[in-house]
Amino acid sequence: MSVDYAIEGDVAVLTINHPPVNALSLVVREGLKAGIQKGLADQNVRAIVVLGGGRTFIAGADISEFGTEKSRQGPRLQDIQRALETSPKPTVAAIHGTALGGGLEIALACHSRVAVASAKLGLPEVKLGLLPGAGGTVRTPRLIGVEAALSLVTSGDHIPAAKAHSLGLVDAIIDDLRSGGVAYARKLVAEGAPPPVIERNEKVTGVDPALFRDFREKTAKKSRGQLAPAKIIDCIEAACTKPAAEALAFETAAFQELFQSDQRKALIHYFFAEREARKIPDIPESVQPQKIGSVAVIGAGLMGGGIGMVFANAGIPVTLLDVSDEAVAKGRGIIEKNYATSVSRGSMTQARMDDALDRMRFVTKYEDIGPVDLVVEAAFEDMDLKKKIFTELDRVMPDKTILGSNTSSLNIDEIASATKRPDKVVGVHFFSPANVMKLQENVRGKATSHQTLADVMALAKDIGKVAVLAGNCDGFIGNRMLQYYTGEAEFMLEEGATPEQIDRVAESFGMAMGPLAMRDLAGMDTSVRIRAIRRKTLPPDERMTDIVERLVEAGRYGQKTGKGYYRYEGRTRIADPEAIAIIEDASRAAGVKRRAFTDEEVLYRLFFPMVNEAAKELEEGIAIRASDIDVVWVNGYGFPAHRGGPMFWAEQVGLDKVLDTSRELAPRRGVRWAPAKLLERLVAEGKGWSKA
Ligand code: COA
């Protein structure tokens, strides 16, 4: 039975048993309806408690049922809510694990909510391009006030029980789920008061309209073109200005509109993509991940320090090694400063900062690292240096220790060859700043064992990262594609587009930052060094523009010198005719005739060549599935999740268009830009990535 019905004295307890997360699938909705009816009909029952069996309360609507026949069958969520809300017998939701989305909305229709201390509550629909469509936007402002509701629903955050209690979202914190829920229900019976119905609350009258205006402005900046946050604000405003029944109808209409949107489809694709990426088809079930409980990081610089913070924040003790006392002191100083900034911004408490620092040790000798489960090497991108480090690590570390490299492009097999344990060598590539960016691109060498892979894939969840497995090639999944993105941005500059146009198109598409503004931020002097190396290995039929070199020659290093592709006033970028003149010189010198670009052309040329390259990664098995590539770009490169990732988006736009762009560019750019065979085949057969 998906919902178990039991009697405890005079209280009916409905327990939902629908693993893994008690989503509100058809069977659960049917079971809840039947259970409530039974409780209402039973003369001996004086109250009803709803709780979740297994690890959680209810994680929301069943996302896999969206748009299917099943979602339209049986009782609607609203029918169940109505039954709970209008019940003459008190109804109580007893919450553990997570009460999310429709799950929290069920709880909000109960007369009271109690939760164990470890529970979390939230309305995460915004992350799926939706809004809570079963009264969430109407009941939350009535229960916890407008400001708290706006922030809860537009952020989609899962808030801890204690905070939910202080907001009034739950009525009491209980020790034991079942007995606590039953006791609370009995208390309500004993009090004999009419059951509280949130919809009847008047808490939302007299709200200053300026509140909504300000919140809209703030949210628009953050949400980079997403539709759902703005709709949520509209609904909460409606909840404050209209009677509950009208506000509910308004919410339903807004929900339907979002449900039809491409953004919803993209975000749901993305939700499953992230979970799918954890699964490595050839790892047998007998290989169970082992917990990584202690870590060392080689290199305490910007990257190593950031990686160290990731582990320390997750409660994992970490030892950082650098070459000298000075290097260690410098690294430690940067880490402390980073933490102090978080504390001053209020995103971290002083106590958490102290705890994290307590978990960090700094050493200068390999012998002093001591036995750890995993080492992450984060030294410079220099093969000889890395091999030396790995030989050293292989010597001092116990046999069981996994040796990971944070390299962003070097050959993992060659690094592994410096050790006697290539089965335990793996790429563990974090993105800068490591303590912020979510992606952990794990790289599989030819000898990496299943156990090693399982361990580092599972590690990601413990440290709050999103893992994707890549094969071993230059640049792995993400950086291999990046070359085409930034490369084409430059070629467009040379052909007549302006930095503002390119960055504007990328940013209005939803990228966190346009490619040129990004390079200005990173500093072009570093690019020049890397580009000099790349030029040497460039295939004979390819060329690079020399715009970056010309800008650097003119002292335009990017933000740090106040000018690059743009000029800067503080952090504000301003179009600069001087930069344009340098770019025009570069076009003339290269013999390229400048012309105007449409925004659509800019968009396609930025993303299609890299999607073509990604198709080659799929062909070669560098990426296991197209959706893994989406996960890499959303978490490592600021690609908007509401576009689903580059592969999902390209398929929506049409793979034939990707192919056309590749065919057009290849003769000018070189053979590496030629269409991927896979792409040609899919277009010829009229198929998408999943049918590849
Ligand atoms: N509907 C359908 N399936 C769901 C689901 C939902 N609402 N929530 C989770 N699942 C599935 C996942 O796809 C996964 O399936 P898999 O094992 O086949 O890959 C499984 O349940 C476990 O989920 P996972 O995310 O891996 O577990 P977790 O413990 O890390 O996180 C949650 C659990 C509930 C916090 C997380 O799954 C979540 O945020 N779910 C979505 C909640 C939501 O958005 N609800 C509103 C819906 S409108």
XYZ file of C-alpha atoms and ligand atoms in Angstrom:
740
model
C 0.000 0.000 0.000
C 1.383 3.388 -0.912
C -0.372 4.925 2.109
C -0.692 2.864 5.247
C -3.638 3.501 7.585
C -3.164 2.814 11.291
C -5.004 3.759 14.451
C -3.241 4.974 17.582
C -5.978 5.217 20.174
C -8.181 7.999 18.868
C -5.783 9.238 16.148
C -5.540 7.939 12.564
C -1.952 7.885 11.258
C -1.510 7.926 7.475
C 2.017 6.822 6.523
C 3.130 7.351 2.926
C 5.325 4.534 1.659
C 6.426 5.380 -1.814
C 10.214 5.214 -2.132
C 12.555 6.797 -2.819
C 11.107 10.194 -1.872
C 7.318 9.760 -1.409
C 6.576 11.896 -4.455
C 2.881 12.565 -5.015
C 2.388 9.985 -7.752
C -1.088 8.803 -8.693
C -0.948 5.915 -6.197
C -0.020 8.268 -3.367
C -2.789 10.714 -4.184
C -5.277 7.851 -4.282
C -3.930 6.414 -1.032
C -4.091 9.755 0.765
C -7.625 10.415 -0.361
C -8.777 6.963 0.751
C -6.971 7.310 4.110
C -8.477 10.705 4.867
C -11.965 9.447 4.000
C -11.494 6.447 6.245
C -10.352 8.628 9.122
C -13.255 11.008 8.680
C -15.752 8.145 8.564
C -14.363 6.342 11.623
C -16.386 7.375 14.706
C -13.492 6.551 17.022
C -10.999 8.763 15.209
C -10.753 12.315 16.552
C -7.715 13.556 14.581
C -5.601 12.616 11.538
C -1.794 12.702 11.279
C -0.030 12.506 7.893
C 3.611 11.455 7.831
C 6.178 9.911 5.497
C 7.635 6.443 5.794
C 11.305 5.857 4.939
C 13.714 8.736 4.700
C 11.389 11.644 4.058
C 7.980 13.311 4.231
C 6.982 14.192 0.627
C 9.430 15.540 -1.976
C 6.673 17.110 -4.046
C 4.783 16.262 -7.197
C 6.087 13.287 -9.134
C 8.200 15.086 -11.703
C 8.428 12.012 -13.899
C 4.605 12.012 -14.212
C 4.497 15.614 -15.492
C 2.484 15.903 -18.661
C 1.542 12.207 -18.634
C -1.902 10.629 -18.470
C -1.249 9.588 -14.862
C -0.902 13.196 -13.755
C -4.448 13.832 -14.954
C -5.960 10.714 -13.352
C -7.237 10.211 -9.814
C -7.650 12.861 -7.161
C -5.910 16.172 -7.718
C -3.607 17.575 -5.091
C -6.197 20.266 -4.452
C -8.866 17.650 -3.686
C -6.665 16.146 -0.996
C -5.889 19.574 0.393
C -9.554 20.475 0.509
C -10.318 17.281 2.442
C -7.554 18.024 4.966
C -8.413 21.682 5.324
C -12.170 21.287 5.712
C -11.922 18.254 7.976
C -13.878 18.793 11.199
C -11.263 16.633 12.915
C -7.841 18.280 13.389
C -5.283 17.298 10.718
C -1.531 17.418 11.425
C 1.464 16.990 9.118
C 4.415 15.430 10.953
C 7.525 16.179 8.937
C 10.954 14.578 8.690
C 13.472 14.525 5.815
C 12.138 17.064 3.356
C 8.716 18.592 2.807
C 9.075 20.085 -0.637
C 6.797 21.575 -3.253
C 3.453 19.784 -3.307
C 4.602 18.022 -0.128
C 4.804 21.286 1.755
C 1.551 22.383 0.148
C -0.134 19.270 1.588
C 1.310 20.221 4.967
C 0.038 23.783 4.566
C -3.479 22.468 4.025
C -3.282 20.572 7.314
C -4.418 22.436 10.403
C -0.977 22.171 11.987
C 2.562 21.232 11.071
C 5.175 19.732 13.349
C 8.704 18.721 12.361
C 11.734 16.953 13.737
C 14.797 19.177 14.062
C 16.622 17.688 11.073
C 13.733 18.301 8.648
C 13.895 20.793 5.808
C 11.041 22.593 4.139
C 10.797 24.444 0.862
C 8.955 25.302 -2.299
C 11.611 24.551 -4.923
C 9.320 24.727 -7.968
C 11.130 27.844 -9.183
C 14.135 25.608 -9.855
C 11.992 23.642 -12.276
C 10.691 26.768 -14.019
C 7.398 26.477 -12.144
C 5.611 27.924 -9.152
C 3.814 26.125 -6.348
C 0.491 25.490 -8.061
C -1.506 24.132 -5.147
C -1.911 27.254 -3.075
C 1.722 27.665 -2.037
C 1.816 31.308 -3.076
C -1.524 31.984 -1.403
C -0.993 30.194 1.900
C 2.647 31.118 2.618
C 2.135 34.903 2.768
C -0.946 34.337 4.915
C 1.052 32.158 7.287
C 4.530 33.690 7.467
C 4.067 37.192 6.073
C 4.829 38.623 2.669
C 8.560 39.221 2.836
C 9.370 35.764 4.156
C 7.057 34.210 1.570
C 8.641 36.143 -1.293
C 12.069 35.019 -0.308
C 11.060 31.388 0.357
C 9.216 30.895 -2.910
C 11.437 32.868 -5.302
C 14.629 31.293 -3.960
C 13.311 27.726 -3.795
C 15.638 27.241 -0.805
C 15.147 24.331 1.575
C 15.029 25.885 5.024
C 15.856 24.012 8.231
C 13.095 23.152 10.707
C 14.325 25.659 13.301
C 14.056 28.530 10.829
C 10.676 27.253 9.619
C 9.557 27.235 13.244
C 10.727 30.763 13.886
C 8.902 31.937 10.748
C 5.733 30.176 11.828
C 5.784 27.713 8.958
C 5.774 24.872 11.478
C 4.045 25.031 14.838
C 6.355 22.867 16.918
C 9.608 20.950 16.803
C 9.152 17.376 17.979
C 11.614 14.706 19.066
C 9.929 11.598 17.760
C 8.092 11.813 14.474
C 5.179 9.494 15.062
C 4.544 9.961 18.771
C 5.233 13.692 18.487
C 2.722 14.028 15.650
C 0.091 12.025 17.503
C 0.635 13.978 20.731
C 0.245 17.270 18.888
C -2.978 16.058 17.282
C -4.338 15.071 20.716
C -3.422 18.500 22.042
C -5.520 20.110 19.296
C -8.411 17.783 20.110
C -8.128 18.628 23.810
C -8.085 22.376 23.118
C -11.321 21.925 21.170
C -10.763 25.138 19.235
C -11.961 25.314 15.603
C -9.150 23.958 13.398
C -7.015 26.807 12.044
C -7.331 27.274 8.279
C -4.563 29.371 6.751
C -6.686 30.639 3.903
C -8.840 32.506 6.393
C -5.879 34.416 7.823
C -5.929 38.131 7.232
C -2.231 38.632 7.820
C -1.553 39.964 4.343
C -3.682 43.091 4.263
C -2.136 46.543 4.130
C 1.082 45.558 2.382
C 3.037 48.446 0.904
C 3.074 48.044 -2.919
C 6.649 49.386 -2.939
C 7.706 46.105 -1.370
C 6.746 44.244 -4.530
C 8.324 46.819 -6.796
C 11.644 46.594 -4.954
C 11.562 42.817 -4.808
C 10.775 42.630 -8.548
C 13.782 44.789 -9.380
C 16.100 42.804 -7.156
C 14.869 39.487 -8.513
C 15.018 40.511 -12.180
C 18.737 41.193 -11.821
C 19.439 37.812 -10.297
C 17.186 35.648 -12.399
C 18.832 36.280 -15.795
C 15.757 35.945 -17.973
C 13.908 33.277 -16.013
C 10.143 33.570 -16.165
C 9.140 31.800 -12.965
C 10.485 34.228 -10.320
C 8.511 37.154 -11.755
C 5.342 35.059 -11.968
C 5.771 34.017 -8.345
C 5.928 37.646 -7.273
C 2.762 38.355 -9.284
C 1.012 35.485 -7.488
C 2.097 36.556 -4.019
C 0.965 40.086 -4.794
C -2.377 38.692 -5.958
C -2.575 36.711 -2.728
C -2.294 40.000 -0.848
C -4.840 41.918 -2.871
C -7.471 39.318 -3.728
C -9.688 37.017 -1.691
C -8.155 33.551 -1.304
C -10.388 31.862 -3.903
C -9.491 34.433 -6.566
C -5.830 34.329 -5.654
C -5.865 30.543 -6.016
C -7.404 30.866 -9.492
C -4.760 33.452 -10.399
C -2.057 31.057 -9.212
C -3.502 28.183 -11.253
C -3.480 30.291 -14.423
C 0.114 31.392 -13.811
C 1.150 27.797 -13.124
C -0.413 26.627 -16.392
C 1.401 29.318 -18.311
C 4.754 28.312 -16.838
C 3.986 24.657 -17.325
C 3.749 25.250 -21.087
C 7.021 27.189 -21.212
C 10.252 25.982 -22.787
C 12.026 26.986 -19.605
C 10.044 24.456 -17.579
C 10.913 21.724 -20.071
C 14.561 22.728 -19.993
C 14.787 22.815 -16.207
C 13.112 19.456 -15.805
C 15.479 18.006 -18.370
C 18.251 19.508 -16.298
C 16.900 18.080 -13.005
C 17.063 14.539 -14.350
C 20.334 15.203 -16.203
C 22.077 16.041 -12.956
C 20.892 12.809 -11.348
C 21.622 10.700 -14.416
C 25.190 12.022 -14.556
C 25.993 10.204 -11.303
C 25.373 6.857 -12.948
C 28.304 5.191 -14.666
C 26.908 2.346 -16.740
C 29.893 0.004 -16.588
C 30.398 0.119 -12.807
C 28.908 -3.129 -11.476
C 26.489 -2.893 -8.571
C 28.873 -4.910 -6.444
C 31.199 -1.899 -6.369
C 29.901 0.286 -3.567
C 31.418 3.725 -3.002
C 33.646 4.094 0.018
C 33.472 7.285 2.037
C 36.316 9.722 1.687
C 36.871 10.933 5.224
C 40.211 12.741 5.004
C 41.923 14.664 2.248
C 45.167 16.387 1.356
C 45.577 19.109 -1.248
C 48.895 19.759 -2.955
C 49.243 23.482 -3.543
C 47.808 26.071 -1.187
C 47.473 28.803 -3.835
C 44.241 30.215 -5.163
C 43.005 26.915 -6.588
C 44.368 24.601 -3.884
C 43.125 26.884 -1.136
C 39.650 26.984 -2.677
C 39.599 23.186 -2.907
C 40.749 22.940 0.702
C 37.848 25.176 1.736
C 35.380 22.896 -0.053
C 36.446 19.932 2.074
C 36.736 21.863 5.312
C 33.264 23.328 4.764
C 31.889 19.826 4.311
C 33.360 18.717 7.629
C 36.237 16.744 6.085
C 39.683 17.316 7.632
C 42.126 18.581 5.036
C 45.889 18.994 4.948
C 47.293 21.572 2.536
C 50.844 21.281 1.326
C 52.933 23.947 -0.330
C 56.610 24.351 -1.068
C 57.674 26.743 1.673
C 56.571 28.331 4.924
C 56.003 31.576 3.028
C 53.792 29.910 0.414
C 51.809 28.190 3.152
C 51.391 31.415 5.112
C 50.256 33.240 1.990
C 47.749 30.512 1.162
C 46.419 30.450 4.682
C 46.052 34.235 4.630
C 43.950 34.121 1.456
C 41.718 31.394 2.894
C 41.188 33.349 6.103
C 40.366 36.464 4.126
C 37.849 34.574 2.003
C 36.136 33.198 5.073
C 36.147 36.594 6.769
C 34.396 38.082 3.715
C 31.701 35.396 3.944
C 31.230 36.165 7.629
C 30.996 39.907 7.028
C 28.426 39.292 4.265
C 26.404 37.143 6.619
C 26.632 34.014 4.457
C 28.672 32.216 7.143
C 28.786 32.408 10.920
C 32.013 33.069 12.807
C 31.602 29.694 14.511
C 31.421 27.875 11.166
C 34.462 29.753 9.943
C 36.408 28.767 13.069
C 35.335 25.147 12.689
C 36.393 25.083 9.048
C 39.800 26.571 9.845
C 40.227 24.069 12.672
C 39.855 21.287 10.124
C 42.746 22.629 8.038
C 46.392 21.761 8.560
C 49.251 23.273 6.611
C 52.510 21.433 5.903
C 55.527 21.768 3.652
C 56.778 18.166 3.609
C 55.124 15.173 1.981
C 56.023 13.023 4.975
C 53.950 15.293 7.198
C 50.714 14.790 5.303
C 49.946 11.524 7.070
C 47.535 8.864 5.810
C 44.516 10.276 3.985
C 41.851 8.746 1.752
C 42.346 11.165 -1.137
C 44.987 13.604 -2.320
C 44.041 16.328 -4.787
C 47.031 17.770 -6.577
C 46.453 21.409 -7.531
C 49.868 22.558 -8.724
C 50.692 24.491 -11.936
C 49.712 22.966 -15.254
C 53.123 21.504 -15.967
C 53.431 17.822 -16.781
C 56.942 17.348 -15.402
C 56.008 19.016 -12.153
C 52.866 16.921 -11.824
C 54.753 13.709 -12.492
C 57.271 14.587 -9.797
C 54.474 15.250 -7.336
C 52.738 11.976 -8.152
C 55.941 9.977 -7.784
C 56.413 11.556 -4.400
C 52.815 10.956 -3.370
C 53.009 7.353 -4.516
C 56.026 6.922 -2.274
C 54.615 8.409 0.908
C 50.914 7.607 0.746
C 49.381 4.347 1.932
C 48.362 1.984 -0.872
C 44.679 2.705 -0.371
C 44.999 6.448 -1.010
C 43.409 7.766 -4.191
C 45.642 10.216 -6.027
C 43.605 12.849 -7.848
C 44.772 15.629 -10.113
C 42.963 18.911 -10.517
C 44.477 19.352 -13.973
C 42.179 21.153 -16.395
C 43.631 19.607 -19.528
C 46.708 17.418 -19.034
C 46.842 13.707 -19.812
C 45.766 11.674 -16.790
C 47.399 8.507 -18.112
C 50.748 10.202 -18.347
C 50.366 11.511 -14.804
C 49.363 8.012 -13.644
C 52.455 6.549 -15.297
C 54.542 8.275 -12.626
C 53.008 5.984 -9.997
C 52.742 2.283 -9.249
C 49.005 2.639 -8.671
C 47.462 3.898 -11.924
C 44.182 2.258 -10.860
C 43.984 4.818 -8.065
C 44.829 7.846 -10.195
C 41.928 9.964 -11.410
C 41.192 13.516 -12.507
C 39.231 15.555 -9.979
C 38.783 18.838 -11.762
C 37.241 21.706 -9.823
C 36.382 25.071 -11.319
C 37.569 28.420 -10.109
C 36.682 29.691 -7.533
C 36.468 26.118 -6.258
C 34.505 27.008 -3.154
C 31.802 28.615 -5.307
C 31.546 26.723 -8.600
C 29.515 23.544 -8.342
C 31.120 21.356 -10.972
C 33.434 18.454 -10.189
C 34.580 17.017 -13.524
C 36.090 13.636 -12.734
C 38.405 12.251 -15.373
C 38.865 8.586 -16.025
C 42.284 7.343 -17.046
C 42.633 4.077 -18.918
C 43.663 2.249 -15.741
C 41.375 4.027 -13.244
C 39.472 1.338 -11.334
C 35.739 1.142 -10.866
C 36.224 1.532 -7.133
C 38.214 4.744 -7.557
C 35.566 6.142 -9.886
C 32.712 5.150 -7.589
C 34.468 6.823 -4.651
C 35.122 10.147 -6.353
C 31.675 10.243 -7.966
C 30.027 9.705 -4.562
C 32.352 12.233 -2.948
C 30.743 15.054 -4.936
C 27.473 14.739 -3.071
C 29.213 14.877 0.324
C 30.969 18.123 -0.573
C 28.010 19.802 -2.277
C 29.314 19.440 -5.814
C 27.772 18.076 -8.981
C 29.859 15.301 -10.517
C 30.244 14.395 -14.162
C 32.600 11.762 -15.522
C 34.765 12.666 -18.505
C 37.172 10.624 -20.590
C 40.819 11.542 -20.906
C 41.495 14.051 -23.701
C 42.852 17.548 -24.050
C 40.495 19.800 -22.062
C 38.129 16.963 -21.087
C 34.446 17.752 -21.613
C 34.226 21.432 -20.746
C 37.494 23.137 -21.667
C 37.691 21.238 -24.942
C 34.429 22.923 -25.958
C 35.389 26.267 -24.445
C 38.106 26.823 -27.047
C 35.437 26.986 -29.737
C 33.258 29.362 -27.748
C 35.974 31.893 -26.978
C 37.652 31.287 -30.345
C 34.513 32.112 -32.270
C 33.890 35.189 -30.114
C 37.255 36.488 -31.314
C 36.651 35.634 -34.936
C 33.372 37.520 -34.791
C 35.185 40.539 -33.363
C 37.604 40.377 -36.232
C 34.745 40.109 -38.721
C 32.881 43.139 -37.416
C 30.904 42.382 -34.236
C 31.645 44.551 -31.202
C 32.514 43.350 -27.681
C 29.272 44.881 -26.398
C 27.159 43.050 -28.937
C 28.772 39.686 -28.254
C 28.581 40.009 -24.479
C 25.064 41.434 -24.590
C 23.817 38.537 -26.706
C 25.485 35.985 -24.407
C 24.172 37.659 -21.276
C 20.636 38.202 -22.494
C 20.650 34.533 -23.431
C 21.379 33.967 -19.749
C 25.141 33.372 -19.500
C 26.438 34.614 -16.160
C 28.958 36.770 -18.042
C 29.761 37.282 -21.719
C 32.982 35.687 -23.034
C 34.869 38.935 -23.520
C 33.860 40.530 -20.230
C 34.959 37.230 -18.698
C 38.389 37.488 -20.228
C 38.696 41.080 -19.040
C 37.930 39.812 -15.555
C 40.434 36.963 -15.695
C 43.189 39.200 -17.069
C 44.529 39.018 -20.602
C 48.190 38.732 -19.720
C 47.537 35.146 -18.606
C 45.677 34.472 -21.859
C 48.638 35.721 -23.876
C 50.965 33.218 -22.224
C 48.610 30.304 -22.817
C 47.923 31.448 -26.361
C 51.622 31.572 -27.189
C 51.849 27.882 -26.263
C 48.696 27.054 -28.203
C 49.939 28.799 -31.315
C 52.880 26.431 -31.436
C 50.646 23.374 -31.523
C 47.981 24.808 -33.788
C 47.229 22.588 -36.799
C 48.629 24.080 -40.022
C 45.181 24.816 -41.440
C 44.166 26.913 -38.425
C 44.912 30.426 -37.309
C 44.180 32.546 -34.264
C 43.358 36.230 -34.294
C 45.865 38.545 -32.665
C 43.328 40.819 -31.006
C 44.238 39.745 -27.476
C 47.925 40.289 -28.153
C 47.270 43.739 -29.603
C 45.170 44.734 -26.599
C 47.856 43.576 -24.192
C 50.498 45.428 -26.179
C 48.446 48.574 -25.658
C 48.474 47.932 -21.898
C 44.894 46.689 -21.906
C 45.130 43.678 -19.595
C 41.481 43.754 -18.574
C 39.836 44.940 -15.368
C 43.080 45.009 -13.433
C 44.468 47.814 -15.637
C 41.087 49.512 -15.960
C 40.813 48.632 -19.650
C 40.676 45.620 -21.921
C 37.907 44.975 -24.422
C 36.165 47.743 -22.492
C 37.248 50.539 -20.231
C 36.213 50.283 -16.598
C 34.936 52.709 -14.022
C 35.199 50.586 -10.904
C 33.655 47.351 -12.064
C 31.312 48.992 -14.545
C 32.312 48.275 -18.111
C 31.977 50.957 -20.718
C 32.282 50.595 -24.492
C 35.613 52.035 -25.562
C 36.332 53.419 -29.062
C 40.052 52.902 -28.427
C 39.532 49.152 -28.047
C 37.371 49.125 -31.167
C 40.126 50.916 -33.083
C 42.614 48.223 -32.024
C 40.182 45.518 -33.137
C 39.650 47.278 -36.467
C 43.418 47.408 -36.977
C 43.551 43.677 -36.329
C 40.841 43.085 -38.947
C 42.733 45.187 -41.496
C 46.018 43.424 -40.791
C 44.326 40.050 -41.234
C 42.654 41.213 -44.440
C 39.187 40.590 -43.043
C 36.381 42.804 -44.287
C 34.214 43.958 -41.396
C 30.416 43.659 -41.546
C 27.413 43.857 -39.253
C 26.149 40.770 -37.403
C 22.589 40.028 -36.371
C 22.134 39.027 -32.746
C 20.897 35.620 -33.822
C 24.032 35.024 -35.839
C 26.171 35.983 -32.856
C 24.251 33.541 -30.682
C 24.533 30.660 -33.097
C 28.191 31.235 -33.806
C 29.020 31.391 -30.114
C 27.364 28.104 -29.240
C 27.051 25.920 -32.324
C 30.758 25.255 -32.933
C 31.142 24.107 -29.342
C 28.078 21.884 -29.624
C 29.621 20.357 -32.749
C 32.773 19.645 -30.746
C 30.647 18.124 -28.005
C 29.139 15.771 -30.586
C 32.678 14.582 -31.284
C 33.168 13.999 -27.560
C 30.080 11.818 -27.609
C 31.366 9.895 -30.612
C 34.671 9.285 -28.876
C 33.063 8.342 -25.566
C 34.673 11.312 -23.779
C 31.187 12.159 -22.495
C 28.838 9.316 -21.623
C 25.679 11.157 -22.618
C 24.657 14.504 -24.091
C 22.934 15.483 -20.863
C 26.252 15.117 -18.973
C 27.617 17.881 -21.186
C 24.671 20.050 -20.181
C 25.510 19.461 -16.520
C 29.145 20.442 -17.129
C 28.228 23.716 -18.797
C 25.553 24.737 -16.323
C 27.761 24.149 -13.297
C 31.213 24.980 -14.620
C 30.673 27.758 -17.156
C 27.548 29.670 -16.114
C 25.342 28.329 -18.909
C 21.710 29.100 -17.956
C 19.970 26.051 -16.518
C 16.685 27.399 -17.841
C 17.988 26.677 -21.360
C 18.657 23.094 -20.277
C 22.359 23.195 -21.194
C 23.978 23.626 -24.617
C 23.014 20.198 -25.943
C 19.373 20.401 -24.909
C 19.121 23.951 -26.213
C 20.775 23.100 -29.540
C 18.345 20.262 -30.038
C 15.426 22.602 -29.405
C 16.769 25.125 -31.905
C 17.486 22.363 -34.416
C 20.566 20.207 -34.897
C 20.369 20.964 -38.610
C 21.223 24.580 -37.799
C 24.270 23.430 -35.838
C 25.316 21.378 -38.835
C 24.810 24.297 -41.237
C 27.008 26.547 -39.097
C 29.760 23.921 -38.946
C 29.617 23.442 -42.705
C 29.847 27.169 -43.226
C 32.752 27.724 -40.832
C 34.927 24.656 -41.436
C 36.429 25.810 -44.758
C 37.582 29.037 -43.099
C 38.532 27.758 -39.660
C 40.186 24.407 -40.334
C 39.407 20.747 -40.364
C 38.836 20.513 -36.608
C 35.759 22.662 -37.113
C 34.272 20.209 -39.589
C 30.895 18.705 -38.736
C 30.895 15.747 -36.351
C 29.895 12.492 -38.036
C 27.373 11.943 -35.274
C 25.772 15.291 -35.979
C 25.545 14.550 -39.696
C 23.955 11.205 -38.988
C 21.430 12.533 -36.473
C 20.361 15.300 -38.826
C 20.066 12.872 -41.753
C 17.933 10.546 -39.645
C 15.929 13.359 -38.056
C 16.904 12.216 -34.555
C 17.999 13.922 -31.318
C 20.892 13.168 -28.956
C 19.010 10.615 -26.897
C 18.510 8.457 -29.997
C 22.204 8.579 -30.833
N 9.515 13.338 -8.563
C 10.034 12.238 -9.123
N 11.229 11.725 -8.805
C 11.922 12.368 -7.857
C 11.453 13.523 -7.227
C 10.188 14.022 -7.608
N 9.664 15.103 -7.041
N 12.374 13.936 -6.342
C 13.389 13.054 -6.413
N 13.117 12.106 -7.327
C 13.936 10.940 -7.668
C 15.263 11.346 -8.304
O 15.127 11.485 -9.701
C 16.147 10.183 -7.925
O 15.866 9.130 -8.812
P 17.029 8.122 -9.262
O 17.558 7.529 -8.004
O 16.337 7.190 -10.165
O 18.045 8.991 -9.963
C 15.625 9.783 -6.551
O 14.305 10.312 -6.452
C 16.434 10.318 -5.398
O 16.615 11.706 -5.588
P 18.012 12.423 -5.316
O 17.855 13.829 -5.709
O 19.088 11.632 -5.937
O 18.121 12.243 -3.739
P 18.597 13.275 -2.651
O 18.492 12.584 -1.366
O 19.900 13.868 -3.043
O 17.583 14.491 -2.678
C 15.467 15.579 -2.713
C 16.255 14.304 -2.359
C 14.021 15.281 -2.487
C 15.934 16.737 -1.855
C 15.732 15.933 -4.216
O 15.495 14.782 -4.988
C 14.849 17.019 -4.745
O 15.154 18.171 -4.570
N 13.780 16.636 -5.448
C 12.915 17.557 -6.153
C 11.981 18.240 -5.234
C 11.083 19.173 -5.989
O 11.506 19.951 -6.816
N 9.804 19.107 -5.714
C 8.852 19.936 -6.347
C 8.257 19.243 -7.513
S 7.157 20.292 -8.376
